[in-house]
Amino acid sequence: MTQNIEIEFKNMLTKSEYENLLKVFKIEEHQIFKQVNHYFDTPDFALKNQESALRIRKKDGYYEMTLKQPAPIGLLETNQHISENEAQMAIEFGKLPPGIILNLIEESKIIYSTIEYFGSLTTKRVEFLYQNGLLVFDHSIYLNTEDYELEYEAQNYQDGEKVFLDILRQCNIPQRGTKNKILRFYNRKYEQTK
């Protein structure tokens, strides 16, 4: 189990802005990799309503369950390694594994056993170190939707914000309010259940 505060700056992109960033930063096709996030919530979106989110992702050959919760600055991210079998049970049958994430969710007054599998989001991602942070370009596909996004993850809010705004300015990209992927997925899922 690991916990960390995630300080991340995000901006939605048009397809042409995304393609331009790939050219500006000289990104080649082999640098782009695919990642699949599997999302979970209760039928009444209890996690979303607490501005929290739960996902399972295969990462570097192992499976990781991640709970994101609001923090004073950024998000508190709790990661729990799970087995392939536990991941499959969660995705196929909605049976989530025990552990620290169960405890944190129940501390927030959500009944863990009511959480269900909501679906997946596939991202074509490129990420690389840039000015003491991690720069990420994403093309995401989910629930009959495609979107493009720029992310910059930093250790320090002020420094990260400056680098992020400089990138937007240099590439003539307008600053846009951007929700994280999980919330975009939840909002789209919620729209489809109405």
C-alpha positions as protocol buffer text, in pm:
chain_id: "A"
residue {
  index: 1
  type: MET
  ca { x: 0 y: 0 z: 0 }
}
residue {
  index: 2
  type: THR
  ca { x: 126 y: 346 z: -87 }
}
residue {
  index: 3
  type: GLN
  ca { x: -25 y: 687 z: -32 }
}
residue {
  index: 4
  type: ASN
  ca { x: 79 y: 1014 z: -190 }
}
residue {
  index: 5
  type: ILE
  ca { x: -55 y: 1358 z: -260 }
}
residue {
  index: 6
  type: GLU
  ca { x: -99 y: 1408 z: -633 }
}
residue {
  index: 7
  type: ILE
  ca { x: -43 y: 1766 z: -751 }
}
residue {
  index: 8
  type: GLU
  ca { x: -157 y: 1768 z: -1110 }
}
residue {
  index: 9
  type: PHE
  ca { x: -249 y: 2038 z: -1360 }
}
residue {
  index: 10
  type: LYS
  ca { x: -486 y: 1945 z: -1642 }
}
residue {
  index: 11
  type: ASN
  ca { x: -620 y: 2102 z: -1956 }
}
residue {
  index: 12
  type: MET
  ca { x: -858 y: 1960 z: -2214 }
}
residue {
  index: 13
  type: LEU
  ca { x: -729 y: 1979 z: -2570 }
}
residue {
  index: 14
  type: THR
  ca { x: -879 y: 1974 z: -2914 }
}
residue {
  index: 15
  type: LYS
  ca { x: -757 y: 1696 z: -3143 }
}
residue {
  index: 16
  type: SER
  ca { x: -547 y: 1946 z: -3341 }
}
residue {
  index: 17
  type: GLU
  ca { x: -389 y: 2089 z: -3021 }
}
residue {
  index: 18
  type: TYR
  ca { x: -304 y: 1735 z: -2910 }
}
residue {
  index: 19
  type: GLU
  ca { x: -149 y: 1651 z: -3248 }
}
residue {
  index: 20
  type: ASN
  ca { x: 48 y: 1977 z: -3241 }
}
residue {
  index: 21
  type: LEU
  ca { x: 190 y: 1895 z: -2895 }
}
residue {
  index: 22
  type: LEU
  ca { x: 308 y: 1558 z: -3027 }
}
residue {
  index: 23
  type: LYS
  ca { x: 494 y: 1746 z: -3304 }
}
residue {
  index: 24
  type: VAL
  ca { x: 633 y: 2022 z: -3079 }
}
residue {
  index: 25
  type: PHE
  ca { x: 774 y: 1768 z: -2832 }
}
residue {
  index: 26
  type: LYS
  ca { x: 888 y: 1532 z: -3114 }
}
residue {
  index: 27
  type: ILE
  ca { x: 686 y: 1234 z: -2988 }
}
residue {
  index: 28
  type: GLU
  ca { x: 716 y: 919 z: -3198 }
}
residue {
  index: 29
  type: GLU
  ca { x: 448 y: 651 z: -3226 }
}
residue {
  index: 30
  type: HIS
  ca { x: 651 y: 395 z: -3026 }
}
residue {
  index: 31
  type: GLN
  ca { x: 649 y: 631 z: -2724 }
}
residue {
  index: 32
  type: ILE
  ca { x: 269 y: 612 z: -2695 }
}
residue {
  index: 33
  type: PHE
  ca { x: 138 y: 327 z: -2482 }
}
residue {
  index: 34
  type: LYS
  ca { x: -209 y: 200 z: -2397 }
}
residue {
  index: 35
  type: GLN
  ca { x: -352 y: 190 z: -2048 }
}
residue {
  index: 36
  type: VAL
  ca { x: -698 y: 68 z: -1941 }
}
residue {
  index: 37
  type: ASN
  ca { x: -870 y: 200 z: -1627 }
}
residue {
  index: 38
  type: HIS
  ca { x: -1164 y: 8 z: -1480 }
}
residue {
  index: 39
  type: TYR
  ca { x: -1396 y: 227 z: -1270 }
}
residue {
  index: 40
  type: PHE
  ca { x: -1624 y: 147 z: -978 }
}
residue {
  index: 41
  type: ASP
  ca { x: -1891 y: 330 z: -774 }
}
residue {
  index: 42
  type: THR
  ca { x: -2221 y: 264 z: -601 }
}
residue {
  index: 43
  type: PRO
  ca { x: -2543 y: 277 z: -809 }
}
residue {
  index: 44
  type: ASP
  ca { x: -2618 y: 621 z: -657 }
}
residue {
  index: 45
  type: PHE
  ca { x: -2262 y: 752 z: -721 }
}
residue {
  index: 46
  type: ALA
  ca { x: -2166 y: 775 z: -352 }
}
residue {
  index: 47
  type: LEU
  ca { x: -1793 y: 800 z: -430 }
}
residue {
  index: 48
  type: LYS
  ca { x: -1847 y: 1064 z: -699 }
}
residue {
  index: 49
  type: ASN
  ca { x: -2067 y: 1261 z: -458 }
}
residue {
  index: 50
  type: GLN
  ca { x: -1775 y: 1271 z: -213 }
}
residue {
  index: 51
  type: GLU
  ca { x: -1543 y: 1381 z: -498 }
}
residue {
  index: 52
  type: SER
  ca { x: -1368 y: 1046 z: -467 }
}
residue {
  index: 53
  type: ALA
  ca { x: -1302 y: 777 z: -725 }
}
residue {
  index: 54
  type: LEU
  ca { x: -1201 y: 412 z: -741 }
}
residue {
  index: 55
  type: ARG
  ca { x: -1022 y: 235 z: -1026 }
}
residue {
  index: 56
  type: ILE
  ca { x: -827 y: -79 z: -1107 }
}
residue {
  index: 57
  type: ARG
  ca { x: -546 y: -67 z: -1361 }
}
residue {
  index: 58
  type: LYS
  ca { x: -281 y: -309 z: -1483 }
}
residue {
  index: 59
  type: LYS
  ca { x: 51 y: -133 z: -1440 }
}
residue {
  index: 60
  type: ASP
  ca { x: 403 y: -262 z: -1505 }
}
residue {
  index: 61
  type: GLY
  ca { x: 285 y: -623 z: -1506 }
}
residue {
  index: 62
  type: TYR
  ca { x: 78 y: -609 z: -1184 }
}
residue {
  index: 63
  type: TYR
  ca { x: -270 y: -489 z: -1091 }
}
residue {
  index: 64
  type: GLU
  ca { x: -328 y: -186 z: -875 }
}
residue {
  index: 65
  type: MET
  ca { x: -647 y: -61 z: -713 }
}
residue {
  index: 66
  type: THR
  ca { x: -645 y: 316 z: -654 }
}
residue {
  index: 67
  type: LEU
  ca { x: -873 y: 531 z: -440 }
}
residue {
  index: 68
  type: LYS
  ca { x: -855 y: 906 z: -501 }
}
residue {
  index: 69
  type: GLN
  ca { x: -994 y: 1137 z: -232 }
}
residue {
  index: 70
  type: PRO
  ca { x: -993 y: 1515 z: -191 }
}
residue {
  index: 71
  type: ALA
  ca { x: -698 y: 1665 z: -1 }
}
residue {
  index: 72
  type: PRO
  ca { x: -624 y: 2026 z: 103 }
}
residue {
  index: 73
  type: ILE
  ca { x: -394 y: 2055 z: -202 }
}
residue {
  index: 74
  type: GLY
  ca { x: -441 y: 1805 z: -484 }
}
residue {
  index: 75
  type: LEU
  ca { x: -575 y: 1455 z: -425 }
}
residue {
  index: 76
  type: LEU
  ca { x: -484 y: 1186 z: -174 }
}
residue {
  index: 77
  type: GLU
  ca { x: -411 y: 877 z: -380 }
}
residue {
  index: 78
  type: THR
  ca { x: -408 y: 538 z: -205 }
}
residue {
  index: 79
  type: ASN
  ca { x: -272 y: 245 z: -408 }
}
residue {
  index: 80
  type: GLN
  ca { x: -317 y: -121 z: -321 }
}
residue {
  index: 81
  type: HIS
  ca { x: -154 y: -404 z: -519 }
}
residue {
  index: 82
  type: ILE
  ca { x: -401 y: -679 z: -599 }
}
residue {
  index: 83
  type: SER
  ca { x: -372 y: -1014 z: -777 }
}
residue {
  index: 84
  type: GLU
  ca { x: -489 y: -1076 z: -1132 }
}
residue {
  index: 85
  type: ASN
  ca { x: -763 y: -1301 z: -989 }
}
residue {
  index: 86
  type: GLU
  ca { x: -881 y: -1022 z: -754 }
}
residue {
  index: 87
  type: ALA
  ca { x: -888 y: -778 z: -1046 }
}
residue {
  index: 88
  type: GLN
  ca { x: -1092 y: -1022 z: -1258 }
}
residue {
  index: 89
  type: MET
  ca { x: -1338 y: -1088 z: -971 }
}
residue {
  index: 90
  type: ALA
  ca { x: -1388 y: -712 z: -932 }
}
residue {
  index: 91
  type: ILE
  ca { x: -1437 y: -648 z: -1306 }
}
residue {
  index: 92
  type: GLU
  ca { x: -1648 y: -954 z: -1386 }
}
residue {
  index: 93
  type: PHE
  ca { x: -1851 y: -990 z: -1064 }
}
residue {
  index: 94
  type: GLY
  ca { x: -1815 y: -658 z: -879 }
}
residue {
  index: 95
  type: LYS
  ca { x: -1644 y: -837 z: -586 }
}
residue {
  index: 96
  type: LEU
  ca { x: -1375 y: -600 z: -460 }
}
residue {
  index: 97
  type: PRO
  ca { x: -1080 y: -730 z: -255 }
}
residue {
  index: 98
  type: PRO
  ca { x: -1028 y: -649 z: 113 }
}
residue {
  index: 99
  type: GLY
  ca { x: -749 y: -421 z: 233 }
}
residue {
  index: 100
  type: ILE
  ca { x: -671 y: -59 z: 317 }
}
residue {
  index: 101
  type: ILE
  ca { x: -903 y: 77 z: 47 }
}
residue {
  index: 102
  type: LEU
  ca { x: -1200 y: -112 z: 196 }
}
residue {
  index: 103
  type: ASN
  ca { x: -1119 y: 50 z: 532 }
}
residue {
  index: 104
  type: LEU
  ca { x: -1091 y: 401 z: 385 }
}
residue {
  index: 105
  type: ILE
  ca { x: -1417 y: 368 z: 192 }
}
residue {
  index: 106
  type: GLU
  ca { x: -1607 y: 240 z: 495 }
}
residue {
  index: 107
  type: GLU
  ca { x: -1457 y: 523 z: 707 }
}
residue {
  index: 108
  type: SER
  ca { x: -1626 y: 760 z: 461 }
}
residue {
  index: 109
  type: LYS
  ca { x: -1963 y: 592 z: 540 }
}
residue {
  index: 110
  type: ILE
  ca { x: -1997 y: 408 z: 207 }
}
residue {
  index: 111
  type: ILE
  ca { x: -2088 y: 39 z: 220 }
}
residue {
  index: 112
  type: TYR
  ca { x: -1805 y: -135 z: 32 }
}
residue {
  index: 113
  type: SER
  ca { x: -2023 y: -427 z: -82 }
}
residue {
  index: 114
  type: THR
  ca { x: -2257 y: -187 z: -270 }
}
residue {
  index: 115
  type: ILE
  ca { x: -1980 y: -77 z: -507 }
}
residue {
  index: 116
  type: GLU
  ca { x: -2023 y: -202 z: -865 }
}
residue {
  index: 117
  type: TYR
  ca { x: -1816 y: -214 z: -1181 }
}
residue {
  index: 118
  type: PHE
  ca { x: -1909 y: 80 z: -1408 }
}
residue {
  index: 119
  type: GLY
  ca { x: -1688 y: 24 z: -1713 }
}
residue {
  index: 120
  type: SER
  ca { x: -1351 y: 105 z: -1860 }
}
residue {
  index: 121
  type: LEU
  ca { x: -1164 y: 396 z: -2011 }
}
residue {
  index: 122
  type: THR
  ca { x: -876 y: 332 z: -2252 }
}
residue {
  index: 123
  type: THR
  ca { x: -601 y: 590 z: -2279 }
}
residue {
  index: 124
  type: LYS
  ca { x: -329 y: 621 z: -2538 }
}
residue {
  index: 125
  type: ARG
  ca { x: -64 y: 798 z: -2332 }
}
residue {
  index: 126
  type: VAL
  ca { x: 280 y: 944 z: -2367 }
}
residue {
  index: 127
  type: GLU
  ca { x: 462 y: 1066 z: -2057 }
}
residue {
  index: 128
  type: PHE
  ca { x: 810 y: 1202 z: -1998 }
}
residue {
  index: 129
  type: LEU
  ca { x: 1008 y: 1405 z: -1747 }
}
residue {
  index: 130
  type: TYR
  ca { x: 993 y: 1776 z: -1813 }
}
residue {
  index: 131
  type: GLN
  ca { x: 1129 y: 2058 z: -1594 }
}
residue {
  index: 132
  type: ASN
  ca { x: 1127 y: 1863 z: -1264 }
}
residue {
  index: 133
  type: GLY
  ca { x: 782 y: 1716 z: -1328 }
}
residue {
  index: 134
  type: LEU
  ca { x: 600 y: 1464 z: -1544 }
}
residue {
  index: 135
  type: LEU
  ca { x: 439 y: 1586 z: -1867 }
}
residue {
  index: 136
  type: VAL
  ca { x: 157 y: 1370 z: -2007 }
}
residue {
  index: 137
  type: PHE
  ca { x: -44 y: 1379 z: -2331 }
}
residue {
  index: 138
  type: ASP
  ca { x: -357 y: 1161 z: -2331 }
}
residue {
  index: 139
  type: HIS
  ca { x: -610 y: 1049 z: -2590 }
}
residue {
  index: 140
  type: SER
  ca { x: -893 y: 876 z: -2401 }
}
residue {
  index: 141
  type: ILE
  ca { x: -1179 y: 663 z: -2531 }
}
residue {
  index: 142
  type: TYR
  ca { x: -1479 y: 573 z: -2313 }
}
residue {
  index: 143
  type: LEU
  ca { x: -1859 y: 535 z: -2332 }
}
residue {
  index: 144
  type: ASN
  ca { x: -1878 y: 641 z: -2700 }
}
residue {
  index: 145
  type: THR
  ca { x: -1665 y: 948 z: -2621 }
}
residue {
  index: 146
  type: GLU
  ca { x: -1311 y: 1053 z: -2716 }
}
residue {
  index: 147
  type: ASP
  ca { x: -1117 y: 1336 z: -2559 }
}
residue {
  index: 148
  type: TYR
  ca { x: -765 y: 1477 z: -2544 }
}
residue {
  index: 149
  type: GLU
  ca { x: -583 y: 1612 z: -2244 }
}
residue {
  index: 150
  type: LEU
  ca { x: -258 y: 1767 z: -2126 }
}
residue {
  index: 151
  type: GLU
  ca { x: -141 y: 1689 z: -1772 }
}
residue {
  index: 152
  type: TYR
  ca { x: 155 y: 1809 z: -1573 }
}
residue {
  index: 153
  type: GLU
  ca { x: 238 y: 1644 z: -1240 }
}
residue {
  index: 154
  type: ALA
  ca { x: 462 y: 1837 z: -1004 }
}
residue {
  index: 155
  type: GLN
  ca { x: 607 y: 1809 z: -654 }
}
residue {
  index: 156
  type: ASN
  ca { x: 526 y: 2171 z: -571 }
}
residue {
  index: 157
  type: TYR
  ca { x: 208 y: 2359 z: -659 }
}
residue {
  index: 158
  type: GLN
  ca { x: 361 y: 2698 z: -743 }
}
residue {
  index: 159
  type: ASP
  ca { x: 644 y: 2562 z: -958 }
}
residue {
  index: 160
  type: GLY
  ca { x: 411 y: 2318 z: -1133 }
}
residue {
  index: 161
  type: GLU
  ca { x: 156 y: 2586 z: -1211 }
}
residue {
  index: 162
  type: LYS
  ca { x: 422 y: 2811 z: -1365 }
}
residue {
  index: 163
  type: VAL
  ca { x: 558 y: 2534 z: -1592 }
}
residue {
  index: 164
  type: PHE
  ca { x: 207 y: 2425 z: -1691 }
}
residue {
  index: 165
  type: LEU
  ca { x: 91 y: 2779 z: -1778 }
}
residue {
  index: 166
  type: ASP
  ca { x: 413 y: 2837 z: -1975 }
}
residue {
  index: 167
  type: ILE
  ca { x: 341 y: 2527 z: -2189 }
}
residue {
  index: 168
  type: LEU
  ca { x: -13 y: 2649 z: -2259 }
}
residue {
  index: 169
  type: ARG
  ca { x: 113 y: 2996 z: -2349 }
}
residue {
  index: 170
  type: GLN
  ca { x: 395 y: 2872 z: -2574 }
}
residue {
  index: 171
  type: CYS
  ca { x: 160 y: 2639 z: -2763 }
}
residue {
  index: 172
  type: ASN
  ca { x: -128 y: 2892 z: -2785 }
}
residue {
  index: 173
  type: ILE
  ca { x: -368 y: 2666 z: -2596 }
}
residue {
  index: 174
  type: PRO
  ca { x: -645 y: 2838 z: -2400 }
}
residue {
  index: 175
  type: GLN
  ca { x: -677 y: 2742 z: -2035 }
}
residue {
  index: 176
  type: ARG
  ca { x: -988 y: 2527 z: -1985 }
}
residue {
  index: 177
  type: GLY
  ca { x: -1140 y: 2400 z: -1663 }
}
residue {
  index: 178
  type: THR
  ca { x: -1078 y: 2025 z: -1668 }
}
residue {
  index: 179
  type: LYS
  ca { x: -1214 y: 1746 z: -1451 }
}
residue {
  index: 180
  type: ASN
  ca { x: -1002 y: 1436 z: -1402 }
}
residue {
  index: 181
  type: LYS
  ca { x: -1066 y: 1126 z: -1614 }
}
residue {
  index: 182
  type: ILE
  ca { x: -1261 y: 945 z: -1348 }
}
residue {
  index: 183
  type: LEU
  ca { x: -1503 y: 1234 z: -1303 }
}
residue {
  index: 184
  type: ARG
  ca { x: -1541 y: 1275 z: -1679 }
}
residue {
  index: 185
  type: PHE
  ca { x: -1617 y: 903 z: -1703 }
}
residue {
  index: 186
  type: TYR
  ca { x: -1865 y: 921 z: -1411 }
}
residue {
  index: 187
  type: ASN
  ca { x: -2038 y: 1227 z: -1554 }
}
residue {
  index: 188
  type: ARG
  ca { x: -2076 y: 1056 z: -1892 }
}
residue {
  index: 189
  type: LYS
  ca { x: -2201 y: 737 z: -1724 }
}
residue {
  index: 190
  type: TYR
  ca { x: -2446 y: 942 z: -1515 }
}
residue {
  index: 191
  type: GLU
  ca { x: -2576 y: 1117 z: -1830 }
}
residue {
  index: 192
  type: GLN
  ca { x: -2636 y: 776 z: -1989 }
}
residue {
  index: 193
  type: THR
  ca { x: -2834 y: 648 z: -1687 }
}
residue {
  index: 194
  type: LYS
  ca { x: -3082 y: 938 z: -1694 }
}
